[in-house]
mmCIF file of C-alpha atoms in Angstrom:
data_model
loop_
_atom_site.group_PDB
_atom_site.id
_atom_site.type_symbol
_atom_site.label_atom_id
_atom_site.label_comp_id
_atom_site.label_asym_id
_atom_site.label_seq_id
_atom_site.Cartn_x
_atom_site.Cartn_y
_atom_site.Cartn_z
ATOM 1 C CA GLU A 642 76.029 -83.247 -82.238
ATOM 2 C CA LYS A 643 79.690 -83.943 -83.036
ATOM 3 C CA TYR A 644 79.483 -87.711 -83.495
ATOM 4 C CA ARG A 645 75.785 -88.548 -84.009
ATOM 5 C CA PRO A 646 73.886 -85.524 -85.283
ATOM 6 C CA ASP A 647 71.106 -87.863 -86.427
ATOM 7 C CA LEU A 648 70.184 -88.467 -82.785
ATOM 8 C CA LYS A 649 69.807 -84.785 -81.957
ATOM 9 C CA GLY A 650 66.417 -84.116 -80.424
ATOM 10 C CA LEU A 651 65.885 -87.579 -78.947
ATOM 11 C CA PRO A 652 65.096 -87.738 -75.229
ATOM 12 C CA THR A 653 67.427 -89.542 -72.830
ATOM 13 C CA THR A 654 67.252 -91.846 -69.845
ATOM 14 C CA ASN A 655 70.385 -90.216 -68.411
ATOM 15 C CA GLY A 656 70.519 -87.500 -65.788
ATOM 16 C CA ARG A 657 71.619 -83.939 -66.404
ATOM 17 C CA TRP A 658 75.105 -84.767 -65.103
ATOM 18 C CA SER A 659 75.788 -86.984 -68.136
ATOM 19 C CA THR A 660 77.643 -84.366 -70.168
ATOM 20 C CA GLY A 661 80.837 -86.153 -71.218
ATOM 21 C CA ASP A 662 83.072 -83.922 -69.092
ATOM 22 C CA GLY A 663 85.389 -86.815 -68.210
ATOM 23 C CA VAL A 664 86.098 -87.491 -71.866
ATOM 24 C CA LYS A 665 86.629 -83.795 -72.606
ATOM 25 C CA LEU A 666 89.057 -83.340 -69.705
ATOM 26 C CA ALA A 667 91.106 -86.373 -70.725
ATOM 27 C CA GLU A 668 91.219 -85.246 -74.345
ATOM 28 C CA GLY A 669 92.733 -82.016 -73.037
ATOM 29 C CA VAL A 670 95.854 -83.935 -72.001
ATOM 30 C CA GLY A 671 96.056 -85.902 -75.255
ATOM 31 C CA ALA A 672 93.871 -88.921 -74.503
ATOM 32 C CA ALA A 673 92.644 -90.979 -77.433
ATOM 33 C CA THR A 674 88.999 -91.935 -77.897
ATOM 34 C CA VAL A 675 87.421 -94.940 -79.573
ATOM 35 C CA ASP A 676 83.940 -95.767 -80.962
ATOM 36 C CA MET A 677 82.544 -92.337 -80.148
ATOM 37 C CA ASP A 678 79.893 -92.640 -82.860
ATOM 38 C CA ARG A 679 78.457 -95.762 -81.244
ATOM 39 C CA VAL A 680 75.611 -94.451 -79.141
ATOM 40 C CA GLN A 681 72.957 -96.835 -77.894
ATOM 41 C CA VAL A 682 69.334 -95.808 -78.165
ATOM 42 C CA HIS A 683 67.056 -97.790 -75.854
ATOM 43 C CA PRO A 684 63.740 -98.685 -77.503
ATOM 44 C CA THR A 685 61.532 -98.328 -74.443
ATOM 45 C CA ALA A 686 61.566 -95.212 -72.304
ATOM 46 C CA PHE A 687 58.231 -94.152 -70.883
ATOM 47 C CA LEU A 688 56.440 -91.191 -72.376
ATOM 48 C CA ASP A 689 54.757 -89.462 -69.451
ATOM 49 C CA LEU A 690 51.472 -88.384 -71.026
ATOM 50 C CA ASN A 691 51.230 -85.539 -68.509
ATOM 51 C CA HIS A 692 54.692 -84.267 -69.456
ATOM 52 C CA PRO A 693 55.316 -85.550 -73.002
ATOM 53 C CA GLU A 694 57.968 -82.950 -73.808
ATOM 54 C CA ALA A 695 60.252 -83.848 -70.882
ATOM 55 C CA GLU A 696 63.786 -84.490 -72.152
ATOM 56 C CA ARG A 697 64.549 -87.044 -69.434
ATOM 57 C CA LYS A 698 62.551 -90.244 -69.529
ATOM 58 C CA THR A 699 62.126 -93.149 -67.133
ATOM 59 C CA LEU A 700 63.498 -96.384 -68.560
ATOM 60 C CA CYS A 701 60.925 -99.098 -69.211
ATOM 61 C CA ALA A 702 62.758 -102.278 -68.212
ATOM 62 C CA GLU A 703 63.238 -104.942 -70.865
ATOM 63 C CA LEU A 704 61.791 -107.397 -68.376
ATOM 64 C CA LEU A 705 58.343 -106.167 -69.409
ATOM 65 C CA ARG A 706 58.952 -107.440 -72.927
ATOM 66 C CA GLY A 707 60.703 -110.502 -71.547
ATOM 67 C CA VAL A 708 57.567 -111.680 -69.745
ATOM 68 C CA GLY A 709 55.566 -111.304 -72.953
ATOM 69 C CA GLY A 710 54.739 -107.612 -73.283
ATOM 70 C CA LEU A 711 53.661 -106.489 -76.752
ATOM 71 C CA LEU A 712 54.765 -103.401 -78.659
ATOM 72 C CA LEU A 713 51.973 -101.886 -80.736
ATOM 73 C CA THR A 714 51.559 -98.824 -82.916
ATOM 74 C CA ARG A 715 49.339 -96.111 -81.461
ATOM 75 C CA SER A 716 47.610 -95.501 -84.780
ATOM 76 C CA SER A 717 46.380 -99.041 -85.469
ATOM 77 C CA GLY A 718 47.309 -101.250 -82.517
ATOM 78 C CA GLU A 719 49.329 -103.614 -84.705
ATOM 79 C CA ARG A 720 52.637 -105.302 -83.899
ATOM 80 C CA PHE A 721 55.631 -104.284 -86.011
ATOM 81 C CA VAL A 722 58.694 -106.064 -84.570
ATOM 82 C CA ASP A 723 59.933 -109.016 -82.551
ATOM 83 C CA GLU A 724 59.698 -107.536 -79.067
ATOM 84 C CA LEU A 725 62.672 -109.651 -77.954
ATOM 85 C CA ALA A 726 65.001 -108.583 -80.756
ATOM 86 C CA PRO A 727 68.211 -106.679 -79.859
ATOM 87 C CA ARG A 728 67.774 -103.047 -78.864
ATOM 88 C CA ASP A 729 69.107 -101.639 -82.118
ATOM 89 C CA VAL A 730 66.751 -103.835 -84.155
ATOM 90 C CA VAL A 731 63.694 -102.717 -82.163
ATOM 91 C CA VAL A 732 64.727 -99.071 -82.412
ATOM 92 C CA ALA A 733 65.230 -99.388 -86.177
ATOM 93 C CA ALA A 734 61.721 -100.816 -86.531
ATOM 94 C CA MET A 735 60.303 -97.977 -84.427
ATOM 95 C CA ARG A 736 62.036 -95.313 -86.468
ATOM 96 C CA ALA A 737 60.897 -96.985 -89.688
ATOM 97 C CA LYS A 738 57.307 -96.791 -88.451
ATOM 98 C CA GLU A 739 57.792 -93.133 -87.545
ATOM 99 C CA ASP A 740 59.148 -92.454 -91.056
ATOM 100 C CA GLU A 741 56.148 -94.244 -92.602
ATOM 101 C CA SER A 742 53.795 -92.094 -90.558
ATOM 102 C CA ARG A 743 55.635 -88.910 -91.511
ATOM 103 C CA GLU A 744 55.539 -89.780 -95.215
ATOM 104 C CA SER A 745 51.845 -90.607 -94.957
ATOM 105 C CA ARG A 746 51.053 -87.233 -93.411
ATOM 106 C CA GLU A 747 53.060 -85.445 -96.095
ATOM 107 C CA SER A 748 51.158 -87.208 -98.867
ATOM 108 C CA HIS A 749 47.795 -86.844 -97.074
ATOM 109 C CA PRO A 750 47.928 -83.486 -95.247
ATOM 110 C CA THR A 751 44.378 -83.880 -93.976
ATOM 111 C CA SER A 752 45.128 -87.139 -92.154
ATOM 112 C CA ALA A 753 45.037 -87.181 -88.358
ATOM 113 C CA GLU A 754 48.207 -86.245 -86.498
ATOM 114 C CA GLU A 755 50.130 -89.353 -85.457
ATOM 115 C CA LYS A 756 50.376 -89.792 -81.712
ATOM 116 C CA PRO A 757 54.015 -90.045 -80.575
ATOM 117 C CA GLY A 758 55.375 -93.275 -79.194
ATOM 118 C CA PHE A 759 54.249 -96.885 -79.090
ATOM 119 C CA ILE A 760 51.996 -98.864 -76.780
ATOM 120 C CA ILE A 761 53.497 -101.467 -74.469
ATOM 121 C CA LEU A 762 50.757 -103.888 -73.433
ATOM 122 C CA LEU A 763 50.886 -106.531 -70.700
ATOM 123 C CA THR A 764 48.333 -108.927 -69.304
ATOM 124 C CA GLU A 765 47.883 -109.265 -65.552
ATOM 125 C CA ALA A 766 49.732 -112.600 -65.751
ATOM 126 C CA MET A 767 52.705 -110.894 -67.377
ATOM 127 C CA ALA A 768 52.611 -108.030 -64.886
ATOM 128 C CA SER A 769 52.668 -110.442 -61.958
ATOM 129 C CA GLN A 770 56.034 -111.750 -63.158
ATOM 130 C CA ALA A 771 57.436 -108.213 -63.213
ATOM 131 C CA LYS A 772 55.531 -106.962 -60.189
ATOM 132 C CA LYS A 773 58.360 -104.932 -58.670
ATOM 133 C CA HIS A 774 58.665 -102.957 -61.886
ATOM 134 C CA THR A 775 55.015 -102.635 -62.816
ATOM 135 C CA ASP A 776 54.046 -101.522 -59.308
ATOM 136 C CA HIS A 777 56.662 -98.791 -59.575
ATOM 137 C CA TYR A 778 55.489 -97.665 -63.009
ATOM 138 C CA LEU A 779 51.870 -97.662 -61.856
ATOM 139 C CA SER A 780 52.775 -95.525 -58.839
ATOM 140 C CA LYS A 781 54.502 -93.033 -61.149
ATOM 141 C CA LYS A 782 51.450 -93.047 -63.432
ATOM 142 C CA LEU A 783 53.565 -94.226 -66.346
ATOM 143 C CA MET A 784 51.375 -97.301 -66.748
ATOM 144 C CA THR A 785 47.637 -97.729 -66.275
ATOM 145 C CA ARG A 786 45.672 -100.786 -65.201
ATOM 146 C CA PHE A 787 42.594 -101.681 -67.263
ATOM 147 C CA GLU A 788 39.843 -104.170 -66.448
ATOM 148 C CA SER A 789 39.163 -105.076 -70.071
ATOM 149 C CA LEU A 790 40.462 -104.858 -73.613
ATOM 150 C CA GLN A 791 37.648 -102.421 -74.353
ATOM 151 C CA ALA A 792 39.036 -100.104 -71.674
ATOM 152 C CA VAL A 793 42.498 -100.338 -73.254
ATOM 153 C CA ALA A 794 41.025 -99.516 -76.662
ATOM 154 C CA ASP A 795 39.140 -96.519 -75.282
ATOM 155 C CA TRP A 796 42.331 -95.213 -73.659
ATOM 156 C CA ALA A 797 44.336 -95.734 -76.844
ATOM 157 C CA GLY A 798 41.683 -94.364 -79.192
ATOM 158 C CA LEU A 799 41.393 -97.662 -81.051
ATOM 159 C CA GLU A 800 38.552 -99.974 -81.988
ATOM 160 C CA ALA A 801 38.365 -102.853 -79.508
ATOM 161 C CA SER A 802 37.499 -105.284 -82.317
ATOM 162 C CA VAL A 803 40.612 -104.311 -84.267
ATOM 163 C CA LEU A 804 42.866 -104.570 -81.216
ATOM 164 C CA GLY A 805 41.286 -107.911 -80.347
ATOM 165 C CA GLU A 806 41.944 -109.229 -83.843
ATOM 166 C CA HIS A 807 45.638 -108.289 -83.601
ATOM 167 C CA ILE A 808 45.869 -110.201 -80.319
ATOM 168 C CA ARG A 809 44.081 -113.235 -81.778
ATOM 169 C CA GLN A 810 46.568 -113.266 -84.656
ATOM 170 C CA TYR A 811 49.408 -113.089 -82.139
ATOM 171 C CA ASN A 812 47.924 -116.000 -80.174
ATOM 172 C CA ALA A 813 47.749 -118.093 -83.340
ATOM 173 C CA ILE A 814 51.407 -117.416 -84.140
ATOM 174 C CA ALA A 815 52.352 -118.169 -80.540
ATOM 175 C CA GLU A 816 50.503 -121.476 -80.587
ATOM 176 C CA LYS A 817 52.221 -122.537 -83.810
ATOM 177 C CA ASN A 818 55.671 -121.620 -82.531
ATOM 178 C CA ASN A 819 55.161 -123.220 -79.147
ATOM 179 C CA LYS A 820 54.360 -126.510 -80.866
ATOM 180 C CA MET A 821 57.393 -126.453 -83.097
ATOM 181 C CA THR A 822 60.436 -128.519 -82.322
ATOM 182 C CA THR A 823 63.218 -126.253 -81.102
ATOM 183 C CA THR A 824 66.347 -126.350 -83.199
ATOM 184 C CA THR A 825 69.094 -128.145 -81.360
ATOM 185 C CA THR A 826 72.760 -127.908 -82.097
ATOM 186 C CA THR A 827 75.380 -130.503 -81.351
ATOM 187 C CA THR A 828 79.080 -130.243 -81.979
ATOM 188 C CA THR A 829 81.016 -133.252 -83.205
ATOM 189 C CA MET A 830 84.765 -133.120 -83.827
ATOM 190 C CA GLY A 831 84.665 -129.366 -84.391
ATOM 191 C CA LYS A 832 81.764 -129.519 -86.876
ATOM 192 C CA GLU A 833 78.296 -128.175 -86.227
ATOM 193 C CA GLU A 834 75.453 -130.550 -86.947
ATOM 194 C CA LYS A 835 71.951 -129.044 -86.727
ATOM 195 C CA LYS A 836 68.951 -131.193 -86.016
ATOM 196 C CA GLY A 837 65.270 -130.353 -86.020
ATOM 197 C CA GLU A 838 63.256 -127.977 -88.087
ATOM 198 C CA GLN A 839 64.883 -124.785 -89.230
ATOM 199 C CA ARG A 840 62.851 -121.645 -88.627
ATOM 200 C CA ASP A 841 62.693 -118.963 -91.283
ATOM 201 C CA ASN A 842 61.368 -115.454 -90.867
ATOM 202 C CA GLY A 843 61.056 -114.993 -94.589
ATOM 203 C CA GLY A 844 63.919 -112.566 -94.825
ATOM 204 C CA ASP A 845 62.244 -110.027 -92.547
ATOM 205 C CA ASP A 846 65.138 -108.216 -90.863
ATOM 206 C CA ARG A 847 62.931 -106.573 -88.226
ATOM 207 C CA GLY A 848 63.056 -109.658 -86.037
ATOM 208 C CA GLY A 849 65.843 -111.238 -84.051
ATOM 209 C CA GLY A 850 64.907 -114.922 -84.264
ATOM 210 C CA ARG A 851 63.770 -117.599 -86.718
ATOM 211 C CA GLY A 852 60.222 -118.124 -85.566
ATOM 212 C CA GLU A 853 57.169 -118.665 -87.724
ATOM 213 C CA GLY A 854 55.107 -115.635 -88.578
ATOM 214 C CA PRO A 855 56.065 -111.997 -89.065
ATOM 215 C CA TYR A 856 59.229 -110.607 -87.467
ATOM 216 C CA GLY A 857 60.681 -114.023 -86.586
ATOM 217 C CA LYS A 858 59.739 -114.082 -82.897
ATOM 218 C CA MET A 859 60.607 -117.413 -81.265
ATOM 219 C CA TYR A 860 59.556 -117.126 -77.627
ATOM 220 C CA PHE A 861 55.988 -116.337 -76.590
ATOM 221 C CA HIS A 862 55.738 -116.113 -72.824
ATOM 222 C CA ASN A 863 52.396 -116.023 -71.044
ATOM 223 C CA THR A 864 50.353 -116.997 -74.068
ATOM 224 C CA PRO A 865 47.634 -117.324 -75.132
ATOM 225 C CA ILE A 866 46.554 -113.820 -74.200
ATOM 226 C CA ASP A 867 43.056 -113.760 -72.732
ATOM 227 C CA THR A 868 41.208 -110.917 -74.466
ATOM 228 C CA GLN A 869 38.609 -111.025 -71.682
ATOM 229 C CA GLY A 870 41.161 -110.442 -68.929
ATOM 230 C CA GLY A 871 42.811 -107.404 -67.378
ATOM 231 C CA PHE A 872 45.706 -105.453 -68.872
ATOM 232 C CA LEU A 873 48.392 -102.897 -68.078
ATOM 233 C CA ALA A 874 49.524 -100.418 -70.705
ATOM 234 C CA GLY A 875 51.769 -97.413 -71.188
ATOM 235 C CA VAL A 876 53.426 -95.456 -73.982
ATOM 236 C CA VAL A 877 57.137 -95.797 -74.772
ATOM 237 C CA VAL A 878 59.571 -93.998 -77.064
ATOM 238 C CA PRO A 879 63.204 -94.555 -78.093
ATOM 239 C CA ALA A 880 65.699 -92.619 -75.942
ATOM 240 C CA ILE A 881 69.461 -92.152 -75.821
ATOM 241 C CA HIS A 882 70.685 -94.539 -73.147
ATOM 242 C CA TYR A 883 74.394 -95.356 -73.324
ATOM 243 C CA THR A 884 77.591 -94.522 -75.187
ATOM 244 C CA MET A 885 79.709 -97.499 -76.170
ATOM 245 C CA GLY A 886 82.520 -95.144 -77.120
ATOM 246 C CA GLY A 887 84.844 -93.318 -74.764
ATOM 247 C CA LEU A 888 88.459 -93.070 -73.707
ATOM 248 C CA LYS A 889 90.885 -95.628 -75.043
ATOM 249 C CA ILE A 890 92.346 -97.604 -72.138
ATOM 250 C CA ALA A 891 94.998 -100.239 -71.552
ATOM 251 C CA PRO A 892 94.103 -103.582 -69.874
ATOM 252 C CA ASN A 893 95.033 -102.079 -66.488
ATOM 253 C CA ALA A 894 92.549 -99.208 -67.072
ATOM 254 C CA SER A 895 95.218 -96.577 -67.737
ATOM 255 C CA VAL A 896 94.235 -94.070 -70.403
ATOM 256 C CA VAL A 897 96.114 -94.245 -73.715
ATOM 257 C CA THR A 898 97.064 -91.119 -75.667
ATOM 258 C CA LYS A 899 96.615 -90.528 -79.386
ATOM 259 C CA ASP A 900 100.280 -91.379 -79.980
ATOM 260 C CA GLY A 901 100.019 -94.632 -78.024
ATOM 261 C CA HIS A 902 101.618 -93.415 -74.799
ATOM 262 C CA VAL A 903 100.091 -94.821 -71.608
ATOM 263 C CA LEU A 904 99.152 -92.268 -68.954
ATOM 264 C CA GLU A 905 99.868 -94.586 -66.046
ATOM 265 C CA TRP A 906 97.840 -92.780 -63.380
ATOM 266 C CA LEU A 907 95.051 -91.362 -65.431
ATOM 267 C CA VAL A 908 92.622 -94.261 -65.189
ATOM 268 C CA ALA A 909 89.124 -94.786 -66.564
ATOM 269 C CA GLY A 910 86.430 -97.372 -65.984
ATOM 270 C CA GLY A 911 82.760 -97.627 -66.876
ATOM 271 C CA GLU A 912 80.921 -95.614 -69.497
ATOM 272 C CA VAL A 913 83.705 -93.019 -69.730
ATOM 273 C CA SER A 914 85.882 -95.662 -71.384
ATOM 274 C CA GLY A 915 85.308 -97.119 -74.839
ATOM 275 C CA GLY A 916 85.946 -100.225 -76.875
ATOM 276 C CA MET A 917 84.414 -102.783 -74.504
ATOM 277 C CA HIS A 918 81.051 -103.352 -76.153
ATOM 278 C CA GLY A 919 81.512 -102.959 -79.882
ATOM 279 C CA LYS A 920 78.488 -101.786 -81.853
ATOM 280 C CA ASN A 921 75.747 -102.571 -79.343
ATOM 281 C CA ARG A 922 76.075 -103.150 -75.584
ATOM 282 C CA LEU A 923 74.172 -106.102 -74.153
ATOM 283 C CA GLY A 924 71.818 -105.403 -71.266
ATOM 284 C CA GLY A 925 73.480 -105.997 -67.894
ATOM 285 C CA ASN A 926 77.020 -105.426 -69.104
ATOM 286 C CA ALA A 927 77.217 -101.797 -67.997
ATOM 287 C CA LEU A 928 77.388 -102.598 -64.303
ATOM 288 C CA THR A 929 79.623 -105.594 -65.016
ATOM 289 C CA GLU A 930 82.094 -103.279 -66.738
ATOM 290 C CA CYS A 931 82.028 -100.899 -63.764
ATOM 291 C CA VAL A 932 82.650 -103.721 -61.292
ATOM 292 C CA VAL A 933 85.437 -105.362 -63.316
ATOM 293 C CA PHE A 934 87.410 -102.196 -63.981
ATOM 294 C CA GLY A 935 86.535 -100.756 -60.597
ATOM 295 C CA ARG A 936 88.300 -103.742 -59.028
ATOM 296 C CA VAL A 937 91.242 -103.396 -61.409
ATOM 297 C CA ILE A 938 91.651 -99.738 -60.509
ATOM 298 C CA GLY A 939 91.017 -100.314 -56.811
ATOM 299 C CA LYS A 940 93.687 -103.000 -56.550
ATOM 300 C CA ARG A 941 96.193 -100.768 -58.320
ATOM 301 C CA VAL A 942 95.523 -97.933 -55.897
ATOM 302 C CA VAL A 943 95.836 -100.185 -52.861
ATOM 303 C CA LYS A 944 99.059 -101.693 -54.140
ATOM 304 C CA ALA A 945 100.518 -98.245 -54.841
ATOM 305 C CA MET A 946 99.652 -97.102 -51.327
ATOM 306 C CA THR A 947 100.530 -100.207 -49.315
ATOM 307 C CA GLY A 948 102.641 -102.431 -51.546
ATOM 308 C CA ALA A 949 100.024 -105.185 -51.158
ATOM 309 C CA ASN A 950 97.400 -106.525 -53.549
ATOM 310 C CA THR A 951 94.659 -106.544 -50.926
ATOM 311 C CA PHE A 952 93.523 -104.257 -48.143
ATOM 312 C CA THR A 953 92.466 -105.538 -44.739
ATOM 313 C CA PRO A 954 90.717 -102.931 -42.558
ATOM 314 C CA LYS A 955 91.748 -102.590 -38.957
ATOM 315 C CA ALA A 956 89.522 -104.289 -36.417
ATOM 316 C CA ALA A 957 88.409 -100.903 -35.119
ATOM 317 C CA ASP A 958 87.290 -99.914 -38.610
ATOM 318 C CA ARG A 959 85.264 -103.028 -39.391
ATOM 319 C CA GLY A 960 81.524 -102.590 -39.086
ATOM 320 C CA ALA A 961 81.685 -98.816 -38.709
ATOM 321 C CA SER A 962 79.597 -96.851 -41.178
ATOM 322 C CA PRO A 963 80.996 -93.774 -42.933
ATOM 323 C CA SER A 964 78.544 -91.595 -41.040
ATOM 324 C CA GLY A 965 79.316 -92.823 -37.559
ATOM 325 C CA GLY A 966 76.988 -95.826 -37.225
ATOM 326 C CA GLU A 967 74.907 -96.350 -34.139
ATOM 327 C CA ALA A 968 76.555 -93.586 -32.146
ATOM 328 C CA LYS A 969 75.379 -91.012 -34.659
ATOM 329 C CA ALA A 970 71.940 -92.575 -35.008
ATOM 330 C CA SER A 971 71.299 -92.252 -31.290
ATOM 331 C CA ALA A 972 72.023 -88.513 -31.480
ATOM 332 C CA LEU A 973 69.441 -87.802 -34.199
ATOM 333 C CA ARG A 974 66.853 -85.228 -33.244
ATOM 334 C CA LYS A 975 63.167 -86.056 -33.423
ATOM 335 C CA ILE A 976 61.227 -84.641 -36.364
ATOM 336 C CA SER A 977 57.442 -84.590 -36.331
ATOM 337 C CA MET A 978 55.291 -85.277 -39.369
ATOM 338 C CA GLU A 979 54.130 -81.663 -39.229
ATOM 339 C CA GLU A 980 57.709 -80.412 -39.511
ATOM 340 C CA LEU A 981 58.473 -82.908 -42.269
ATOM 341 C CA GLN A 982 55.519 -81.658 -44.307
ATOM 342 C CA GLN A 983 56.968 -78.142 -44.323
ATOM 343 C CA HIS A 984 59.886 -79.320 -46.479
ATOM 344 C CA ALA A 985 58.091 -80.453 -49.637
ATOM 345 C CA LYS A 986 59.618 -78.309 -52.382
ATOM 346 C CA HIS A 987 62.235 -78.808 -55.057
ATOM 347 C CA ASP A 988 64.670 -76.502 -53.252
ATOM 348 C CA ASP A 989 63.768 -77.782 -49.774
ATOM 349 C CA CYS A 990 63.129 -81.503 -49.978
ATOM 350 C CA TRP A 991 62.979 -83.790 -46.948
ATOM 351 C CA VAL A 992 61.850 -87.417 -47.197
ATOM 352 C CA ALA A 993 61.290 -89.981 -44.441
ATOM 353 C CA LEU A 994 62.676 -93.459 -45.142
ATOM 354 C CA HIS A 995 62.626 -96.354 -42.705
ATOM 355 C CA GLY A 996 61.927 -94.121 -39.731
ATOM 356 C CA LYS A 997 64.643 -91.572 -40.461
ATOM 357 C CA VAL A 998 64.428 -88.217 -42.226
ATOM 358 C CA TYR A 999 66.816 -87.293 -45.031
ATOM 359 C CA ASP A 1000 67.423 -83.895 -46.603
ATOM 360 C CA LEU A 1001 67.574 -84.815 -50.294
ATOM 361 C CA THR A 1002 67.531 -81.273 -51.663
ATOM 362 C CA ASP A 1003 70.998 -81.515 -53.206
ATOM 363 C CA PHE A 1004 70.262 -84.988 -54.597
ATOM 364 C CA VAL A 1005 66.922 -84.319 -56.275
ATOM 365 C CA ASP A 1006 68.362 -83.424 -59.679
ATOM 366 C CA GLU A 1007 71.057 -86.091 -59.421
ATOM 367 C CA HIS A 1008 68.637 -88.966 -58.909
ATOM 368 C CA PRO A 1009 69.275 -91.446 -61.766
ATOM 369 C CA ALA A 1010 65.559 -92.054 -62.289
ATOM 370 C CA GLY A 1011 64.803 -88.334 -62.392
ATOM 371 C CA PRO A 1012 63.653 -85.865 -59.755
ATOM 372 C CA GLU A 1013 59.957 -86.780 -59.937
ATOM 373 C CA ALA A 1014 60.389 -90.005 -57.979
ATOM 374 C CA ILE A 1015 61.776 -88.023 -55.035
ATOM 375 C CA LEU A 1016 59.568 -84.955 -55.329
ATOM 376 C CA GLN A 1017 56.359 -86.967 -55.218
ATOM 377 C CA ASN A 1018 57.440 -88.074 -51.733
ATOM 378 C CA ALA A 1019 58.795 -84.704 -50.613
ATOM 379 C CA GLY A 1020 57.606 -83.816 -47.120
ATOM 380 C CA ALA A 1021 56.228 -87.321 -46.615
ATOM 381 C CA ASP A 1022 57.138 -90.898 -45.769
ATOM 382 C CA GLY A 1023 58.430 -92.493 -48.968
ATOM 383 C CA THR A 1024 59.393 -95.868 -47.485
ATOM 384 C CA ALA A 1025 56.872 -97.942 -49.448
ATOM 385 C CA GLU A 1026 57.962 -96.598 -52.836
ATOM 386 C CA PHE A 1027 61.636 -96.738 -51.855
ATOM 387 C CA GLU A 1028 61.372 -100.410 -50.843
ATOM 388 C CA ALA A 1029 59.751 -101.301 -54.164
ATOM 389 C CA ILE A 1030 62.942 -100.311 -55.989
ATOM 390 C CA HIS A 1031 65.904 -100.123 -53.593
ATOM 391 C CA SER A 1032 67.527 -102.079 -50.802
ATOM 392 C CA GLN A 1033 67.939 -100.298 -47.490
ATOM 393 C CA SER A 1034 71.725 -100.491 -47.773
ATOM 394 C CA ILE A 1035 71.637 -97.682 -50.344
ATOM 395 C CA LEU A 1036 70.901 -95.302 -47.474
ATOM 396 C CA ASP A 1037 74.384 -95.969 -46.088
ATOM 397 C CA ASP A 1038 75.610 -93.267 -48.472
ATOM 398 C CA PHE A 1039 73.314 -90.639 -46.952
ATOM 399 C CA ASP A 1040 73.299 -89.002 -43.527
ATOM 400 C CA ALA A 1041 69.929 -88.770 -41.824
ATOM 401 C CA ILE A 1042 69.122 -85.397 -40.285
ATOM 402 C CA GLY A 1043 66.604 -86.748 -37.830
ATOM 403 C CA GLU A 1044 64.320 -89.530 -36.682
ATOM 404 C CA LEU A 1045 60.670 -89.406 -37.698
ATOM 405 C CA LEU A 1046 58.430 -88.947 -34.693
ATOM 406 C CA THR A 1047 55.485 -91.205 -35.384
ATOM 407 C CA ALA A 1048 52.085 -90.793 -33.740
ATOM 408 C CA ASP A 1049 52.873 -93.520 -31.194
ATOM 409 C CA ARG A 1050 56.221 -92.007 -30.297
ATOM 410 C CA HIS A 1051 54.701 -88.535 -30.135
ATOM 411 C CA ASN A 1052 52.129 -89.734 -27.616
ATOM 412 C CA ASP A 1053 54.812 -91.472 -25.560
ATOM 413 C CA ALA A 1054 56.829 -88.259 -25.517
#
């Protein structure tokens, strides 16, 4: 509300812990902030049609648009933007469409209520290139698989002939662009010399490229789209995703005060700091920032403690897990499936993963992807869904409370 009141009311992909407390605490000791009004809104967060009012949304990965996914209006099934344009450009196009719809309803009060969000549509060929993601979204019922375009149209409340015509137009644009000679750039003695045909989007600022056709799209993966084939579809909405602003820091990650004084041992790294990304953070740079400044801070701490720039663990420490490793695993008690099933509530949540049982009650609301992903596996074996998203090494941060007693082991016992 303080820096971007215009974004009030938007949902978010962040968890409930994302409250800005770190920034507030540092400001209490005089820390300066930078770029606090630069808040990134991600264009594609899933709208769960069973819980449309939920404030926290599951992020729809940009990979789905990268493999060729289309963004369509829910009212007419038409495209309205270059799906591969930068996040802020796509969001601006979405909000413009929402404003158009609002103005239309105000001028025609009897018109049908506009459905919230936008359709993201993939073919089976596209989905196969993002299988890890689409399988996850299907399991969470955020996407639906359809055998035909007619089935998609029925789900969306559109005419199949109209939706098919939009796709045929897209195929025609894709074919034309795919045949064009890509602009190449060579540099000679400090001067740029461009060769090939220049692409012009006709001044349309809703696209990010210079392709032929509306919105300037240049890259058309997995085209032509077969209107007789299968599809996957879901509904997405813009959601608050990241804050480029934060605490002002020195190159060594120390926080800087409003009067320019460096607070040597108040350090900040990651989203709590500001000034790294400018107006719009590029996808992938968030974790890079955490790793880079995490290493900077880590080395400083080690040096302060040991006088060295690196830390070499003792031989006895190497290979030992924080929770005691194999010695602790061998002491785990056996938990039957019947007992596991008794702990399937929000305030009493056990989940079996890779043969071990974990009490995730205190983690449910802290899960970055939201509590639903854990709760739908509460009191059950969630290994299959876990493997679709995570590596097993993530479990190193959690202590198992027992070993799942499978049917075979139960009979042996």
